[in-house]
Amino acid sequence: MASESGPGSTDPLLLPRRRAPSKGGWKSALFIIWVEVAERFAYYGISSNLISYLTGPLGQTTAAAAAAVNAWSGAASMLPLLGAAVADSWLGRYCTIVASSVLYIVGLGMLTLSSMFPSPQQCRGAVDSQGACPPSSFQTVFFYISLYLVAIAQSGHKPCVQAFGADQFDATDPGESSSRASFFNWWYFALCVSGTVTIALMSYVQDNVSWALGFGVPSLVMLLALAIFLLGTRTYRFYGSGGGGGGGSNGGASAGGTFSLVGKAFAAWRKRRSKRQEAAWPVDLPLENGDVAEDAALAEEVSGLARLFPIWATCLLYGVVFAQPLTLFTKQAGTLDRRVGPAFQVPPAALQCFLGVSIVACIVVYDRVLVPVARRVTGAASGITLLRRIGTGIALALVTLVVAALVEMKRLRAARDAGLVVDGAAGAAAVPMSLWWIVPQYVLLGAADVFAMVGMQEFFYDQVPGALKSLGLALYLSVLGVGSYISSFLITAIDGLTTRDGGTSWFADDLNRGHLDYFYLLLAALTALDLVAFTYFSASYVYRRKGGNSH
């Protein structure tokens, strides 16, 4: 932690570093965007089809696999709170990105190795009901250790890369401030293009070639991501104090940060408490001028973070909806007629491509059509306020859930009409219903993401103090993390309640006997209540005044 200095100090390490005019801007941001494109290829190469690996080679039930995927996704989205605190207070964003990238590569490499066991010699004729070698305890444990190493690597990589990219634009410069608003849109655009290509390619490789190759390619791509990031080092804009790149070429840590803010708050409390204990009777003592200014600044930062809590809490149900495409949407798609042409069959996870295609198309329409029109109407540079954008996304998520429930009701009717609802079936038989029926729920959720996800990214980045920008993006990621944990809890609890006394689970391995439609309707009801609460709290929210990248 950097030490304090007096007004006359000329120590260059304690002064904001002047940025060179030739550094930063879109030139640097494009390097960082390409790094994130490669990282997202690696991440979605694992996560998009993870439930198929758990219910396939690892032999888990649908409910257990969905809960496990949600728990892992929750960890990958919650741990960035810790990673952001470390980056903002100690390592700086640049060094945190490099360190977490190395850990990322190690975790992906171990994941590839875990999918290569047991060997045919180790199997020795012991096969499961599907004729495959059952996983050993060692393989399962090694797999989960590798998987959670990737989640830990995410904790440093995810919040810092985007914050570091946004740092390349000066919020106090009108031109660069406008570019930073577009940066968040095009950042998400690039991520979704990468995710769409990854899902289409890697789900096919994993389902039809091998899981080892399907996990191995993402590890090589992540190695490429690190090389690209290091290649752009000389173009990056760094800041010597809190909000900047922190840790630039000299590895210096931020002078502020999360731990610093907590430490200052605790020190101020102890100072006030000791003064009151020295008084003859318990009355508030007047503070010195310096104490008043310091306490006022500290109170502003702490109260600013506290004001974010109701908004954060009312976004959590969106995180629950966001968890469904990786789990239940994919299992639902696996029961449909996915034939295209005489021989090719679309992998279930590949249908997530429609989510990415929808996001890409909607971002272009939003940035090039909706924003200019709204800007002329409202006079605001962003077109509509960030909270209105998020609220629109939550409303679209509600529509998505209703549509998903209606499609599932039709699928269940088609299964009953075809005589496919059979007691004791090991898995759901294919239903004579085209895959195109499930596409609208992916398209609608993609549109919801453009409003809610991008809005949350910019909102939490913009509304935290300058020294805590990485923490701001970690707050957005924690919405997805807590949402995944809520989804995991709901699935586990409902599965336990519905199977009690010999009943059939809503998430039965044979989905033709389950009731995903009930689950989607339950989430729709909860999301409707959540939207009411979000509207109430956002109506009274006072936006924090924008400042520079370094405060």
Coordinates of C-alpha atoms in Angstrom, one line a residue, residues 51-543:
I51 CA -23.8 -30.2 -18.7
S52 CA -23.4 -32.7 -21.5
Y53 CA -20.1 -33.8 -20.1
L54 CA -21.5 -34.2 -16.6
T55 CA -24.5 -36.2 -17.7
G56 CA -22.4 -38.1 -20.2
P57 CA -18.8 -39.2 -19.3
L58 CA -19.3 -38.4 -15.6
G59 CA -22.7 -40.1 -15.4
Q60 CA -24.6 -37.5 -13.3
T61 CA -28.3 -37.0 -13.3
T62 CA -29.9 -34.0 -15.0
A63 CA -30.8 -32.2 -11.7
A64 CA -27.3 -32.9 -10.2
A65 CA -25.5 -31.8 -13.3
A66 CA -27.6 -28.6 -13.6
A67 CA -26.9 -27.7 -10.0
A68 CA -23.2 -28.4 -10.4
V69 CA -22.9 -26.2 -13.5
N70 CA -24.8 -23.4 -11.7
A71 CA -22.5 -23.7 -8.7
W72 CA -19.4 -23.5 -10.8
S73 CA -20.8 -20.6 -12.8
G74 CA -21.7 -18.9 -9.5
A75 CA -18.1 -19.3 -8.3
A76 CA -16.7 -18.1 -11.5
S77 CA -18.9 -15.0 -11.3
M78 CA -18.6 -14.3 -7.5
L79 CA -14.8 -14.7 -7.1
P80 CA -14.1 -11.6 -9.3
L81 CA -15.2 -9.6 -6.2
L82 CA -12.0 -10.8 -4.5
G83 CA -9.9 -10.5 -7.7
A84 CA -11.1 -7.0 -8.2
A85 CA -10.2 -6.0 -4.7
V86 CA -6.7 -7.5 -5.0
A87 CA -6.2 -5.6 -8.3
D88 CA -7.5 -2.3 -7.1
S89 CA -5.7 -2.4 -3.8
W90 CA -2.4 -4.3 -4.5
L91 CA -1.3 -5.8 -7.8
G92 CA -3.0 -3.4 -10.2
R93 CA -5.0 -4.5 -13.2
Y94 CA -2.2 -5.2 -15.6
C95 CA -0.3 -7.6 -13.3
T96 CA -3.5 -9.2 -12.2
I97 CA -4.5 -10.0 -15.8
V98 CA -1.1 -11.5 -16.5
A99 CA -1.1 -13.7 -13.3
S100 CA -4.7 -14.9 -13.8
S101 CA -4.0 -15.7 -17.4
V102 CA -1.2 -18.0 -16.4
L103 CA -3.4 -19.7 -13.9
Y104 CA -6.1 -20.0 -16.5
I105 CA -3.8 -21.8 -18.9
V106 CA -2.8 -24.2 -16.1
G107 CA -6.4 -25.0 -15.2
L108 CA -7.5 -25.6 -18.8
G109 CA -4.5 -27.8 -19.4
M110 CA -5.4 -29.9 -16.3
L111 CA -9.0 -30.1 -17.5
T112 CA -7.8 -31.5 -20.8
L113 CA -5.8 -34.2 -18.9
S114 CA -8.8 -35.1 -16.8
S115 CA -10.9 -35.9 -19.8
M116 CA -8.2 -38.4 -21.0
F117 CA -8.7 -40.9 -18.1
P118 CA -9.3 -43.8 -17.7
S119 CA -7.4 -45.4 -20.5
P120 CA -8.8 -48.5 -22.2
Q121 CA -6.3 -50.7 -20.2
Q122 CA -7.6 -49.3 -16.9
C123 CA -11.2 -49.9 -17.9
R124 CA -10.7 -53.7 -18.2
G125 CA -14.3 -54.4 -19.3
A126 CA -16.0 -52.5 -16.5
V127 CA -18.5 -50.4 -18.4
D128 CA -21.7 -48.5 -17.5
S129 CA -25.2 -48.9 -18.8
Q130 CA -24.2 -47.0 -22.0
G131 CA -21.2 -49.1 -22.7
A132 CA -18.6 -46.5 -21.6
C133 CA -15.9 -46.7 -19.0
P134 CA -17.4 -45.2 -15.7
P135 CA -15.3 -42.3 -14.3
S136 CA -13.0 -43.1 -11.4
S137 CA -13.0 -41.2 -8.2
F138 CA -9.6 -39.8 -9.1
Q139 CA -10.8 -38.6 -12.5
T140 CA -13.9 -36.9 -11.0
V141 CA -11.9 -35.1 -8.3
F142 CA -9.1 -34.1 -10.7
F143 CA -11.8 -32.8 -13.1
Y144 CA -13.4 -30.6 -10.4
I145 CA -10.1 -29.3 -9.2
S146 CA -9.2 -28.3 -12.7
L147 CA -12.6 -26.7 -13.3
Y148 CA -12.4 -24.6 -10.2
L149 CA -8.9 -23.5 -11.0
V150 CA -10.5 -21.9 -14.1
A151 CA -13.1 -20.2 -11.9
I152 CA -10.3 -18.8 -9.7
A153 CA -8.4 -17.6 -12.8
Q154 CA -11.7 -15.9 -13.9
S155 CA -11.6 -13.9 -10.6
G156 CA -8.7 -11.8 -11.7
H157 CA -9.1 -11.9 -15.5
K158 CA -12.8 -11.0 -16.0
P159 CA -13.2 -7.7 -14.0
C160 CA -9.7 -6.4 -14.8
V161 CA -9.6 -6.8 -18.5
Q162 CA -12.8 -4.9 -19.1
A163 CA -11.9 -2.2 -16.6
F164 CA -8.4 -1.9 -18.1
G165 CA -10.1 -1.5 -21.6
A166 CA -12.4 1.2 -20.3
D167 CA -9.4 3.0 -18.7
Q168 CA -8.0 3.6 -22.2
F169 CA -10.7 6.3 -22.6
D170 CA -10.6 9.5 -20.5
A171 CA -14.0 10.2 -19.0
T172 CA -13.2 13.9 -18.7
D173 CA -12.7 14.3 -22.4
P174 CA -16.0 14.7 -24.3
G175 CA -14.8 12.8 -27.3
E176 CA -13.3 9.9 -25.4
S177 CA -16.2 9.8 -23.0
S178 CA -18.6 9.1 -26.0
S179 CA -16.1 6.5 -27.2
R180 CA -16.1 4.8 -23.8
A181 CA -19.9 4.5 -24.0
S182 CA -19.6 2.8 -27.4
F183 CA -16.7 0.7 -26.0
F184 CA -19.1 -1.2 -23.7
N185 CA -21.5 -2.0 -26.6
W186 CA -18.7 -3.2 -28.9
W187 CA -17.0 -5.0 -26.1
Y188 CA -20.1 -7.1 -25.7
F189 CA -20.5 -7.4 -29.4
A190 CA -17.0 -8.9 -29.7
L191 CA -17.7 -11.3 -26.8
C192 CA -20.9 -12.6 -28.4
V193 CA -19.3 -13.1 -31.8
S194 CA -16.5 -15.1 -30.1
G195 CA -19.0 -17.1 -28.0
T196 CA -21.2 -17.9 -31.0
V197 CA -18.3 -19.2 -33.1
T198 CA -17.0 -21.1 -30.1
I199 CA -20.3 -22.8 -29.3
A200 CA -20.9 -23.9 -32.9
L201 CA -17.4 -25.3 -33.3
M202 CA -16.5 -26.7 -29.9
S203 CA -19.9 -28.4 -29.2
Y204 CA -19.6 -30.3 -32.5
V205 CA -16.0 -31.3 -31.6
Q206 CA -16.9 -32.4 -28.1
D207 CA -20.0 -34.4 -29.2
N208 CA -18.6 -36.0 -32.3
V209 CA -14.7 -36.1 -32.1
S210 CA -13.5 -36.1 -28.5
W211 CA -13.7 -34.3 -25.2
A212 CA -9.9 -34.2 -24.9
L213 CA -9.7 -32.2 -28.1
G214 CA -12.7 -30.1 -27.1
F215 CA -11.0 -29.1 -23.9
G216 CA -7.5 -28.9 -25.4
V217 CA -8.2 -26.3 -28.1
P218 CA -9.5 -23.7 -25.5
S219 CA -6.3 -24.0 -23.5
L220 CA -4.2 -23.2 -26.6
V221 CA -6.4 -20.3 -27.4
M222 CA -6.0 -18.9 -23.9
L223 CA -2.2 -19.1 -24.4
L224 CA -2.7 -17.0 -27.5
A225 CA -4.7 -14.5 -25.5
L226 CA -1.9 -13.9 -23.1
A227 CA 0.6 -13.4 -26.0
I228 CA -1.7 -10.8 -27.6
F229 CA -2.1 -9.0 -24.3
L230 CA 1.6 -8.7 -23.7
L231 CA 2.2 -7.6 -27.3
G232 CA 0.1 -4.5 -26.7
T233 CA 1.8 -3.4 -23.5
R234 CA 3.6 -0.4 -25.1
T235 CA 0.3 1.1 -26.3
Y236 CA -1.6 0.9 -23.0
R237 CA -2.5 3.9 -20.9
F238 CA -1.5 3.5 -17.3
Y239 CA -2.5 5.6 -14.2
G240 CA -0.3 5.8 -11.1
S241 CA -3.3 6.3 -8.7
G242 CA -6.4 4.5 -7.9
G243 CA -8.5 4.3 -10.9
G244 CA -6.1 3.7 -13.6
G245 CA -4.4 0.8 -15.0
G246 CA -2.5 0.4 -11.8
G247 CA 0.4 -1.9 -12.0
G248 CA 1.5 -0.8 -15.4
S249 CA 5.0 -1.5 -16.6
N250 CA 6.4 -0.9 -13.2
G251 CA 4.0 -3.1 -11.4
G252 CA 3.0 -0.4 -9.0
A253 CA -0.2 -1.0 -7.0
S254 CA -3.1 1.4 -6.7
A255 CA -2.8 3.9 -4.0
G256 CA -6.4 3.5 -3.2
G257 CA -8.6 0.5 -3.7
T258 CA -11.1 -1.6 -1.9
F259 CA -8.9 -2.6 1.0
S260 CA -7.8 1.0 1.4
L261 CA -11.4 2.2 1.6
V262 CA -12.3 -0.4 4.2
G263 CA -9.1 0.4 6.2
K264 CA -9.9 4.2 6.1
A265 CA -13.5 3.6 7.2
F266 CA -12.3 1.4 10.1
A267 CA -9.6 3.9 11.1
A268 CA -12.1 6.8 11.1
W269 CA -14.4 4.8 13.3
R270 CA -11.6 4.0 15.8
K271 CA -10.5 7.7 15.8
R272 CA -14.0 9.0 16.6
R273 CA -14.5 6.2 19.2
S274 CA -11.2 7.0 21.0
K275 CA -12.0 10.8 21.1
R276 CA -15.4 10.0 22.7
Q277 CA -13.9 7.8 25.3
E278 CA -11.5 10.6 26.3
A279 CA -14.4 13.0 26.9
A280 CA -15.8 13.4 30.4
W281 CA -19.3 12.5 29.2
P282 CA -20.5 10.8 25.9
V283 CA -21.0 13.7 23.5
D284 CA -19.8 14.1 20.0
L285 CA -16.6 16.2 19.9
P286 CA -16.0 18.8 17.2
L287 CA -13.6 17.6 14.5
E288 CA -10.7 19.4 13.1
N289 CA -11.0 20.9 9.6
G290 CA -8.8 18.1 8.1
D291 CA -10.9 15.4 9.8
V292 CA -14.1 17.0 8.5
A293 CA -12.9 17.0 4.9
E294 CA -11.5 13.5 5.2
D295 CA -14.6 12.1 6.8
A296 CA -16.9 13.9 4.3
A297 CA -15.0 12.3 1.3
L298 CA -15.0 8.9 3.0
A299 CA -18.7 9.2 3.8
E300 CA -19.4 10.0 0.2
E301 CA -17.6 7.0 -1.1
V302 CA -19.1 4.6 1.4
S303 CA -22.6 6.0 0.9
G304 CA -22.2 5.8 -2.9
L305 CA -21.4 2.0 -2.6
A306 CA -24.4 1.6 -0.2
R307 CA -26.8 3.2 -2.7
L308 CA -25.8 0.6 -5.3
F309 CA -27.0 -2.3 -3.1
P310 CA -30.8 -2.1 -3.9
I311 CA -30.0 -1.9 -7.6
W312 CA -27.6 -4.9 -7.3
A313 CA -30.1 -7.0 -5.3
T314 CA -33.0 -6.4 -7.7
C315 CA -30.8 -7.5 -10.7
L316 CA -30.3 -11.0 -9.1
L317 CA -33.3 -12.6 -10.7
Y318 CA -31.9 -11.7 -14.1
G319 CA -28.8 -13.7 -13.1
V320 CA -31.1 -16.7 -12.5
V321 CA -32.6 -16.4 -16.0
F322 CA -29.1 -16.0 -17.5
A323 CA -28.1 -19.4 -16.0
Q324 CA -30.7 -21.3 -18.0
P325 CA -29.2 -21.5 -21.5
L326 CA -26.1 -23.4 -20.3
T327 CA -28.3 -25.9 -18.4
L328 CA -32.0 -26.5 -18.9
F329 CA -32.3 -24.9 -22.3
T330 CA -29.6 -27.2 -23.6
K331 CA -31.2 -30.3 -22.1
Q332 CA -34.5 -29.2 -23.5
A333 CA -33.0 -28.8 -26.9
G334 CA -31.5 -32.3 -26.7
T335 CA -35.0 -33.8 -26.9
L336 CA -36.0 -32.0 -30.2
D337 CA -35.6 -33.1 -33.8
R338 CA -32.3 -31.4 -34.6
R339 CA -31.7 -32.9 -38.0
V340 CA -30.6 -30.5 -40.8
G341 CA -30.4 -32.2 -44.1
P342 CA -30.1 -35.9 -44.6
A343 CA -27.2 -36.6 -42.3
F344 CA -26.2 -33.7 -40.1
Q345 CA -27.6 -33.3 -36.6
V346 CA -27.1 -30.0 -34.7
P347 CA -25.5 -30.5 -31.2
P348 CA -27.9 -29.4 -28.4
A349 CA -25.4 -26.8 -27.1
A350 CA -24.9 -25.4 -30.5
L351 CA -28.4 -23.9 -30.3
Q352 CA -26.9 -21.3 -27.9
C353 CA -25.5 -19.8 -31.1
F354 CA -28.9 -18.2 -31.7
L355 CA -28.4 -16.3 -28.4
G356 CA -25.1 -14.9 -29.7
V357 CA -26.5 -14.1 -33.1
S358 CA -29.4 -12.2 -31.5
I359 CA -27.0 -10.2 -29.3
V360 CA -24.8 -9.3 -32.2
A361 CA -27.7 -8.1 -34.3
C362 CA -29.4 -6.2 -31.4
I363 CA -26.2 -4.4 -30.4
V364 CA -25.8 -3.1 -33.9
V365 CA -29.5 -1.9 -34.0
Y366 CA -29.2 -0.5 -30.5
D367 CA -26.0 1.4 -31.0
R368 CA -26.7 2.7 -34.6
V369 CA -30.5 3.1 -34.6
L370 CA -32.1 3.2 -31.1
V371 CA -29.4 5.4 -29.4
P372 CA -29.4 8.1 -32.0
V373 CA -33.2 8.3 -32.1
A374 CA -33.4 8.3 -28.3
R375 CA -30.6 10.9 -28.1
R376 CA -32.7 13.3 -30.2
V377 CA -35.7 12.7 -28.0
T378 CA -34.1 12.8 -24.5
G379 CA -31.0 14.9 -25.1
A380 CA -28.9 12.4 -23.2
A381 CA -25.6 11.3 -24.7
S382 CA -26.5 7.6 -24.0
G383 CA -30.0 7.9 -25.4
I384 CA -31.8 6.4 -22.4
T385 CA -30.5 6.2 -18.8
L386 CA -28.6 3.1 -17.7
L387 CA -31.3 2.1 -15.2
R388 CA -34.0 2.3 -17.9
R389 CA -31.9 0.1 -20.1
I390 CA -31.4 -2.5 -17.4
G391 CA -35.2 -2.4 -16.6
T392 CA -36.0 -3.0 -20.2
G393 CA -33.7 -6.0 -20.2
I394 CA -35.4 -7.5 -17.1
A395 CA -38.8 -7.0 -18.8
L396 CA -37.6 -8.9 -21.9
A397 CA -36.3 -11.7 -19.6
L398 CA -39.8 -12.0 -18.2
V399 CA -41.2 -12.4 -21.8
T400 CA -38.5 -15.0 -22.5
L401 CA -39.5 -17.2 -19.6
V402 CA -43.2 -17.1 -20.6
V403 CA -42.3 -18.0 -24.2
A404 CA -40.0 -20.8 -22.9
A405 CA -42.8 -22.2 -20.7
L406 CA -45.3 -22.2 -23.7
V407 CA -42.8 -24.0 -25.9
E408 CA -42.1 -26.6 -23.2
M409 CA -45.9 -27.2 -22.8
K410 CA -46.1 -27.8 -26.6
R411 CA -43.1 -30.2 -26.4
L412 CA -44.7 -32.2 -23.6
R413 CA -48.0 -32.5 -25.5
A414 CA -46.0 -33.7 -28.6
A415 CA -44.3 -36.3 -26.5
R416 CA -47.6 -37.5 -25.0
D417 CA -49.2 -37.6 -28.4
A418 CA -46.3 -39.6 -29.8
G419 CA -46.4 -42.1 -26.9
L420 CA -43.0 -41.2 -25.7
V421 CA -43.9 -40.8 -22.0
V422 CA -42.7 -44.1 -20.6
D423 CA -42.0 -45.0 -17.0
G424 CA -38.5 -46.1 -16.3
A425 CA -36.9 -44.6 -19.4
A426 CA -33.2 -43.8 -18.9
G427 CA -33.4 -40.6 -20.9
A428 CA -35.8 -38.5 -22.9
A429 CA -36.7 -39.9 -26.4
A430 CA -36.5 -37.5 -29.3
V431 CA -39.8 -35.6 -29.7
P432 CA -41.2 -35.1 -33.3
M433 CA -40.9 -31.4 -32.9
S434 CA -38.5 -29.1 -34.9
L435 CA -35.6 -27.4 -33.2
W436 CA -36.9 -24.1 -34.6
W437 CA -39.6 -24.0 -31.9
I438 CA -37.0 -23.3 -29.2
V439 CA -35.2 -20.6 -31.2
P440 CA -37.5 -17.7 -30.1
Q441 CA -36.5 -18.1 -26.4
Y442 CA -32.8 -17.8 -27.3
V443 CA -33.5 -14.7 -29.5
L444 CA -35.5 -13.0 -26.9
L445 CA -32.9 -13.6 -24.2
G446 CA -30.2 -12.2 -26.5
A447 CA -32.2 -9.0 -26.9
A448 CA -32.6 -8.9 -23.1
D449 CA -28.9 -9.3 -22.7
V450 CA -28.2 -6.2 -24.9
F451 CA -30.2 -4.1 -22.5
A452 CA -29.6 -5.7 -19.1
M453 CA -26.1 -7.1 -19.3
V454 CA -24.4 -4.2 -21.2
G455 CA -26.4 -1.7 -19.0
M456 CA -25.2 -3.4 -15.8
Q457 CA -21.6 -3.4 -17.0
E458 CA -21.6 0.4 -17.7
F459 CA -23.7 1.2 -14.7
F460 CA -21.5 -0.5 -12.1
Y461 CA -18.3 0.7 -13.7
D462 CA -19.6 4.3 -13.9
Q463 CA -21.2 4.5 -10.4
V464 CA -18.3 3.3 -8.2
P465 CA -15.4 5.6 -7.0
G466 CA -12.5 6.0 -9.4
A467 CA -10.2 3.7 -7.4
L468 CA -12.7 0.9 -7.5
K469 CA -13.5 0.4 -11.2
S470 CA -12.5 -3.2 -11.2
L471 CA -14.8 -3.8 -8.2
G472 CA -17.6 -2.1 -10.1
L473 CA -17.4 -4.7 -12.9
A474 CA -17.0 -7.4 -10.3
L475 CA -20.3 -6.3 -8.8
Y476 CA -22.0 -6.8 -12.2
L477 CA -20.4 -10.3 -12.5
S478 CA -21.5 -11.1 -8.9
V479 CA -25.1 -10.6 -10.1
L480 CA -24.6 -13.6 -12.5
G481 CA -22.8 -15.5 -9.7
V482 CA -25.5 -15.1 -7.1
G483 CA -28.1 -15.7 -9.7
S484 CA -26.4 -19.0 -10.6
Y485 CA -26.4 -20.0 -6.9
I486 CA -30.0 -19.1 -6.6
S487 CA -30.8 -21.2 -9.7
S488 CA -28.8 -24.1 -8.2
F489 CA -30.6 -23.8 -4.9
L490 CA -34.0 -23.7 -6.6
I491 CA -33.3 -26.8 -8.8
T492 CA -32.0 -28.8 -5.8
A493 CA -34.8 -27.8 -3.5
I494 CA -37.6 -28.4 -6.1
D495 CA -36.0 -31.7 -7.2
G496 CA -36.0 -32.8 -3.5
L497 CA -39.6 -31.7 -2.9
T498 CA -41.0 -33.2 -6.1
T499 CA -39.3 -36.6 -5.7
R500 CA -40.3 -36.9 -2.0
D501 CA -42.7 -39.8 -1.5
G502 CA -41.9 -41.3 -4.9
G503 CA -43.0 -38.4 -7.0
T504 CA -41.5 -37.4 -10.4
S505 CA -39.0 -34.6 -10.5
W506 CA -39.6 -31.5 -12.6
F507 CA -36.1 -32.2 -13.8
A508 CA -36.4 -35.9 -14.4
D509 CA -33.7 -37.5 -16.5
D510 CA -36.5 -38.3 -19.0
L511 CA -37.6 -34.7 -19.6
N512 CA -40.7 -36.0 -21.3
R513 CA -41.9 -37.0 -17.8
G514 CA -40.7 -33.8 -16.1
H515 CA -42.1 -30.3 -15.9
L516 CA -39.6 -27.6 -17.0
D517 CA -42.7 -25.5 -17.9
Y518 CA -43.6 -25.3 -14.2
F519 CA -40.0 -24.1 -13.4
Y520 CA -40.1 -21.5 -16.1
L521 CA -43.4 -20.2 -14.9
L522 CA -42.1 -20.0 -11.4
L523 CA -39.1 -18.0 -12.6
A524 CA -41.5 -15.7 -14.6
A525 CA -43.5 -15.0 -11.5
L526 CA -40.4 -14.2 -9.4
T527 CA -39.0 -12.0 -12.2
A528 CA -42.3 -10.0 -12.4
L529 CA -42.0 -9.3 -8.7
D530 CA -38.4 -8.4 -9.1
L531 CA -39.2 -6.0 -11.9
V532 CA -41.6 -4.1 -9.7
A533 CA -38.9 -3.8 -7.0
F534 CA -36.3 -2.7 -9.5
T535 CA -38.6 0.0 -10.8
Y536 CA -39.3 1.3 -7.3
F537 CA -35.6 1.6 -6.3
S538 CA -34.4 2.9 -9.7
A539 CA -36.9 5.7 -9.6
S540 CA -35.3 7.2 -6.5
Y541 CA -31.6 6.5 -7.5
V542 CA -29.4 9.6 -7.8
Y543 CA -26.6 9.1 -10.3

